[in-house]
Amino acid sequence: MKLRKVTAASATVFALALTATACGSDDGGDSGDGGGKKITVGIKYDQPGIGLKEPDGSFSGFDVDVATYVAKELGYAEKDIEFKETPSADRENALQRGDVDFIAASYSINDERKAKVDFAGPYLLAHQDLLVRADEKGISEGTDLNGKKLCSVTGSTSAQNIKNEIAPKAQLRENGTYSECLDGLASGAVDALTTDDSILAGYAAQDQYKGKFKLAGLKLSNENYGIGVKKGDTEMVDKINKALEKMESDGSWEKAVEANFGPANYKNEPAPKIGDIVK
């Protein structure tokens, strides 16, 4: 009888331990220590060279390579990384809701966003530019863009820059994705697609667009790409920053730049120093 009592008590303790373990696993990858858990990373699905979901379901792009490297440094195997599409207008909400553990999605660091989320990085310095049709001769450095038909993405810093600083009187169309803007540029509905030169270079390098579009070569702003995390998660920020520093020091950063931007002859800036925001 005594043996059965001890066994029953042990079973109760064991069941409670299992319950506690199960409850603890709800945190997913938030702890950043891997251990076979999944980590969810927000990326773009429609930006060639940056973040693209391929027809076979795989993912490619510079942000994808950065996110994969960082996740591995956090202790996650590649099979445990889940990429989730995160449109520009929903990035802050996705972090606040806990839909993703971090975001690497051409996410420019600015004061408005820093009030809502925290950033690691920067890991790339890009510049706002224009993508125009190859035969376009009316847009060059010094051109007044007011009155021009421009297209960008809702929630992007590029759209805000056009409205607030660069060309307040431009006819700005804001679409959900850059692909929609590209269709408008190809059809002649808009004069230019405006966003970061790194993103534009990715589109220009696509086989189906070669010879059809070109970058205007303007540096309309500085865009410091950071990795967004939930506000207040300083531990995660520190871990990601260490991973980014290692990625640059071991040569992986340069390899990722060449692999994703090389075909477009994109002249990238050197790897930025962590915490150094170029205004």
Coordinates of C-alpha atoms in Angstrom, one line a residue:
M1 CA 0.0 0.0 0.0
K2 CA 2.8 2.4 0.9
L3 CA 4.5 1.7 -2.4
R4 CA 1.3 2.6 -4.3
K5 CA 0.9 5.8 -2.3
V6 CA 4.4 6.9 -3.2
T7 CA 3.9 6.0 -6.8
A8 CA 0.7 8.0 -7.0
A9 CA 2.3 11.0 -5.5
S10 CA 5.2 10.8 -7.9
A11 CA 2.8 10.6 -10.8
T12 CA 1.1 13.7 -9.6
V13 CA 4.3 15.6 -9.3
F14 CA 5.4 14.3 -12.8
A15 CA 2.1 15.4 -14.3
L16 CA 2.4 18.9 -12.7
A17 CA 5.9 19.2 -14.1
L18 CA 4.7 18.3 -17.6
T19 CA 2.0 20.9 -17.3
A20 CA 4.4 23.6 -16.3
T21 CA 6.7 22.6 -19.2
A22 CA 3.8 22.8 -21.7
C23 CA 2.8 26.2 -20.4
G24 CA 6.4 27.5 -20.6
S25 CA 6.6 26.4 -24.3
D26 CA 3.9 29.0 -25.2
D27 CA 6.6 31.6 -25.3
G28 CA 7.9 30.2 -28.6
G29 CA 11.2 31.8 -29.6
D30 CA 10.8 34.9 -27.3
S31 CA 13.5 33.6 -25.0
G32 CA 16.0 33.5 -27.9
D33 CA 17.6 30.3 -26.7
G34 CA 16.4 27.9 -29.3
G35 CA 16.1 24.5 -27.8
G36 CA 14.1 23.0 -30.7
K37 CA 11.4 25.7 -30.5
K38 CA 10.2 27.7 -33.4
I39 CA 11.0 31.3 -34.1
T40 CA 8.8 33.5 -36.2
V41 CA 10.4 36.2 -38.3
G42 CA 8.6 38.9 -40.2
I43 CA 9.9 39.6 -43.7
K44 CA 8.6 40.9 -47.0
Y45 CA 7.3 38.4 -49.6
D46 CA 7.4 40.7 -52.7
Q47 CA 10.8 42.4 -52.7
P48 CA 13.4 40.7 -55.0
G49 CA 16.9 40.9 -53.5
I50 CA 15.4 41.8 -50.1
G51 CA 12.7 39.5 -49.2
L52 CA 10.9 37.3 -51.7
K53 CA 8.8 34.2 -51.5
E54 CA 9.7 32.0 -54.5
P55 CA 7.2 30.0 -56.5
D56 CA 8.5 26.8 -54.8
G57 CA 7.7 28.2 -51.4
S58 CA 11.3 29.0 -50.4
F59 CA 12.6 32.5 -49.5
S60 CA 15.4 34.6 -50.8
G61 CA 16.9 38.0 -50.3
F62 CA 19.3 40.0 -48.2
D63 CA 16.9 40.4 -45.3
V64 CA 16.2 36.6 -45.4
D65 CA 19.9 35.9 -45.2
V66 CA 20.4 38.3 -42.3
A67 CA 17.4 37.0 -40.5
T68 CA 18.5 33.4 -41.0
Y69 CA 22.0 34.2 -39.7
V70 CA 20.6 36.0 -36.7
A71 CA 18.1 33.2 -35.8
K72 CA 20.9 30.6 -36.0
E73 CA 23.0 32.7 -33.6
L74 CA 20.0 32.8 -31.3
G75 CA 20.1 29.0 -31.2
Y76 CA 17.5 28.1 -33.8
A77 CA 18.1 25.5 -36.6
E78 CA 17.1 26.7 -40.1
K79 CA 14.1 24.2 -40.0
D80 CA 12.8 26.0 -36.9
I81 CA 12.6 29.4 -38.6
E82 CA 9.1 30.4 -39.7
F83 CA 8.9 33.3 -42.1
K84 CA 5.8 35.4 -41.9
E85 CA 4.8 38.1 -44.4
T86 CA 4.8 41.5 -42.7
P87 CA 3.6 44.4 -44.9
S88 CA 5.0 47.9 -44.1
A89 CA 1.8 49.2 -42.6
D90 CA 1.5 46.3 -40.2
R91 CA 5.0 45.9 -38.9
E92 CA 4.5 47.7 -35.5
N93 CA 1.2 46.0 -34.9
A94 CA 2.7 42.5 -35.7
L95 CA 5.4 43.0 -33.0
Q96 CA 2.9 44.4 -30.5
R97 CA 0.5 41.5 -31.1
G98 CA 3.3 39.0 -30.7
D99 CA 2.7 37.6 -34.2
V100 CA 6.5 37.6 -34.8
D101 CA 9.6 37.5 -32.7
F102 CA 11.5 40.0 -34.8
I103 CA 11.2 41.7 -38.1
A104 CA 13.8 42.0 -40.9
A105 CA 11.8 43.7 -43.7
S106 CA 13.6 46.7 -45.1
Y107 CA 12.6 48.3 -41.8
S108 CA 14.0 51.8 -41.6
I109 CA 14.8 53.1 -38.2
N110 CA 13.1 56.4 -37.3
D111 CA 11.8 58.3 -34.2
E112 CA 8.2 57.6 -34.9
R113 CA 8.8 53.8 -35.0
K114 CA 11.2 53.8 -32.1
A115 CA 8.3 55.1 -30.0
K116 CA 6.4 51.8 -30.7
V117 CA 9.2 49.2 -31.1
D118 CA 12.8 48.7 -30.4
F119 CA 15.5 48.2 -33.0
A120 CA 18.7 46.2 -33.3
G121 CA 21.3 47.4 -35.9
P122 CA 21.4 49.1 -38.3
Y123 CA 22.6 46.4 -40.7
L124 CA 22.3 48.2 -44.0
L125 CA 22.4 51.9 -45.1
A126 CA 20.2 52.5 -48.1
H127 CA 18.9 55.6 -49.8
Q128 CA 15.5 56.6 -51.2
D129 CA 15.6 56.7 -55.0
L130 CA 13.3 56.5 -58.0
L131 CA 12.8 53.6 -60.4
V132 CA 11.8 54.9 -63.9
R133 CA 11.3 53.4 -67.3
A134 CA 14.5 52.9 -69.2
D135 CA 13.7 55.5 -71.8
E136 CA 12.8 58.2 -69.2
K137 CA 14.8 61.4 -69.6
G138 CA 12.7 63.9 -67.7
I139 CA 13.7 62.8 -64.2
S140 CA 17.2 63.4 -63.0
E141 CA 19.1 65.0 -60.2
G142 CA 17.5 68.4 -59.4
T143 CA 14.2 67.6 -61.1
D144 CA 11.2 69.0 -59.4
L145 CA 9.0 66.0 -58.6
N146 CA 6.0 68.1 -57.7
G147 CA 3.2 67.2 -60.1
K148 CA 4.8 63.9 -61.0
K149 CA 2.9 60.7 -60.7
L150 CA 4.8 58.7 -58.1
C151 CA 4.0 55.4 -56.4
S152 CA 5.1 53.9 -53.1
V153 CA 3.8 51.6 -50.4
T154 CA 1.3 52.5 -47.6
G155 CA 3.2 52.9 -44.3
S156 CA 6.7 53.2 -45.9
T157 CA 9.1 56.0 -45.0
S158 CA 9.4 56.7 -48.7
A159 CA 5.8 57.7 -49.0
Q160 CA 6.1 59.9 -45.9
N161 CA 9.2 61.6 -47.3
I162 CA 7.5 62.4 -50.5
K163 CA 4.4 63.9 -48.8
N164 CA 6.3 65.8 -46.1
E165 CA 9.6 66.9 -47.6
I166 CA 10.6 65.9 -51.1
A167 CA 7.5 66.7 -53.2
P168 CA 4.3 67.6 -51.3
K169 CA 2.5 68.4 -54.5
A170 CA 3.3 65.2 -56.3
Q171 CA 0.5 62.9 -57.3
L172 CA 1.3 60.1 -54.9
R173 CA -0.3 56.7 -55.2
E174 CA 0.0 54.4 -52.2
N175 CA -0.4 50.7 -52.9
G176 CA -0.3 47.7 -50.6
T177 CA 2.8 46.3 -52.3
Y178 CA 5.7 47.4 -54.5
S179 CA 4.7 44.9 -57.1
E180 CA 1.5 46.9 -57.7
C181 CA 3.5 50.1 -58.1
L182 CA 5.7 48.3 -60.6
D183 CA 2.7 47.3 -62.7
G184 CA 1.7 50.9 -62.7
L185 CA 5.2 52.0 -63.8
A186 CA 5.2 49.4 -66.6
S187 CA 1.8 50.5 -67.9
G188 CA 2.6 54.2 -67.8
A189 CA 0.1 54.9 -65.1
V190 CA 2.8 56.4 -62.9
D191 CA 6.1 58.2 -63.7
A192 CA 8.2 56.5 -61.1
L193 CA 8.3 54.0 -58.2
T194 CA 10.0 55.5 -55.2
T195 CA 11.5 53.5 -52.3
D196 CA 15.0 52.5 -51.2
D197 CA 17.6 52.0 -53.8
S198 CA 18.3 48.5 -52.4
I199 CA 14.8 47.4 -53.1
L200 CA 14.7 49.1 -56.5
A201 CA 18.0 47.3 -57.5
G202 CA 16.4 44.0 -56.6
Y203 CA 13.5 44.7 -59.0
A204 CA 15.8 46.0 -61.8
A205 CA 17.9 42.8 -61.6
Q206 CA 14.9 40.5 -62.2
D207 CA 15.2 38.7 -65.6
Q208 CA 11.7 39.8 -66.7
Y209 CA 12.6 43.5 -66.1
K210 CA 16.1 43.7 -67.4
G211 CA 16.4 46.6 -69.8
K212 CA 12.9 48.0 -69.0
F213 CA 13.7 50.1 -65.9
K214 CA 16.6 52.0 -64.4
L215 CA 17.4 53.7 -61.2
A216 CA 17.5 57.5 -61.4
G217 CA 20.5 57.6 -59.1
L218 CA 19.2 60.1 -56.5
K219 CA 20.0 59.9 -52.8
L220 CA 16.8 61.4 -51.5
S221 CA 17.2 60.2 -47.9
N222 CA 19.2 57.9 -45.7
E223 CA 17.4 54.7 -44.7
N224 CA 19.0 52.8 -41.8
Y225 CA 17.7 49.2 -41.9
G226 CA 17.2 47.8 -38.4
I227 CA 15.7 44.6 -37.0
G228 CA 12.5 45.4 -35.1
V229 CA 11.6 43.7 -31.8
K230 CA 8.8 44.2 -29.3
K231 CA 9.2 47.4 -27.2
G232 CA 11.1 46.8 -24.0
D233 CA 12.8 43.6 -25.1
T234 CA 16.4 44.9 -24.5
E235 CA 17.7 41.3 -24.1
M236 CA 16.7 40.4 -27.6
V237 CA 18.1 43.6 -29.0
D238 CA 21.5 42.9 -27.4
K239 CA 21.6 39.3 -28.7
I240 CA 20.7 40.4 -32.2
N241 CA 23.3 43.2 -32.2
K242 CA 25.9 40.6 -31.2
A243 CA 24.8 38.4 -34.1
L244 CA 24.9 41.3 -36.6
E245 CA 28.4 42.2 -35.5
K246 CA 29.6 38.6 -35.9
M247 CA 27.9 38.5 -39.4
E248 CA 30.0 41.5 -40.5
S249 CA 33.2 40.3 -38.9
D250 CA 33.2 36.8 -40.3
G251 CA 32.5 37.9 -43.9
S252 CA 28.9 36.6 -44.1
W253 CA 27.5 40.1 -44.5
E254 CA 29.6 40.9 -47.5
K255 CA 28.7 37.5 -49.1
A256 CA 25.0 38.2 -48.6
V257 CA 25.3 41.6 -50.2
E258 CA 27.1 40.2 -53.3
A259 CA 24.7 37.3 -53.7
N260 CA 21.6 39.5 -53.6
F261 CA 22.6 42.9 -55.0
G262 CA 25.6 42.0 -57.2
P263 CA 23.6 41.2 -60.4
A264 CA 22.1 44.8 -60.4
N265 CA 25.5 46.4 -59.9
Y266 CA 24.1 48.0 -56.8
K267 CA 26.8 50.2 -55.1
N268 CA 26.0 49.5 -51.5
E269 CA 27.4 51.5 -48.5
P270 CA 29.8 49.7 -46.2
A271 CA 28.3 47.7 -43.3
P272 CA 27.2 50.3 -40.8
K273 CA 28.4 50.3 -37.2
I274 CA 25.8 48.9 -34.7
G275 CA 24.0 51.9 -33.2
D276 CA 25.3 54.4 -35.7
I277 CA 22.3 56.0 -37.3
V278 CA 23.0 58.2 -40.4
K279 CA 20.7 61.1 -40.5

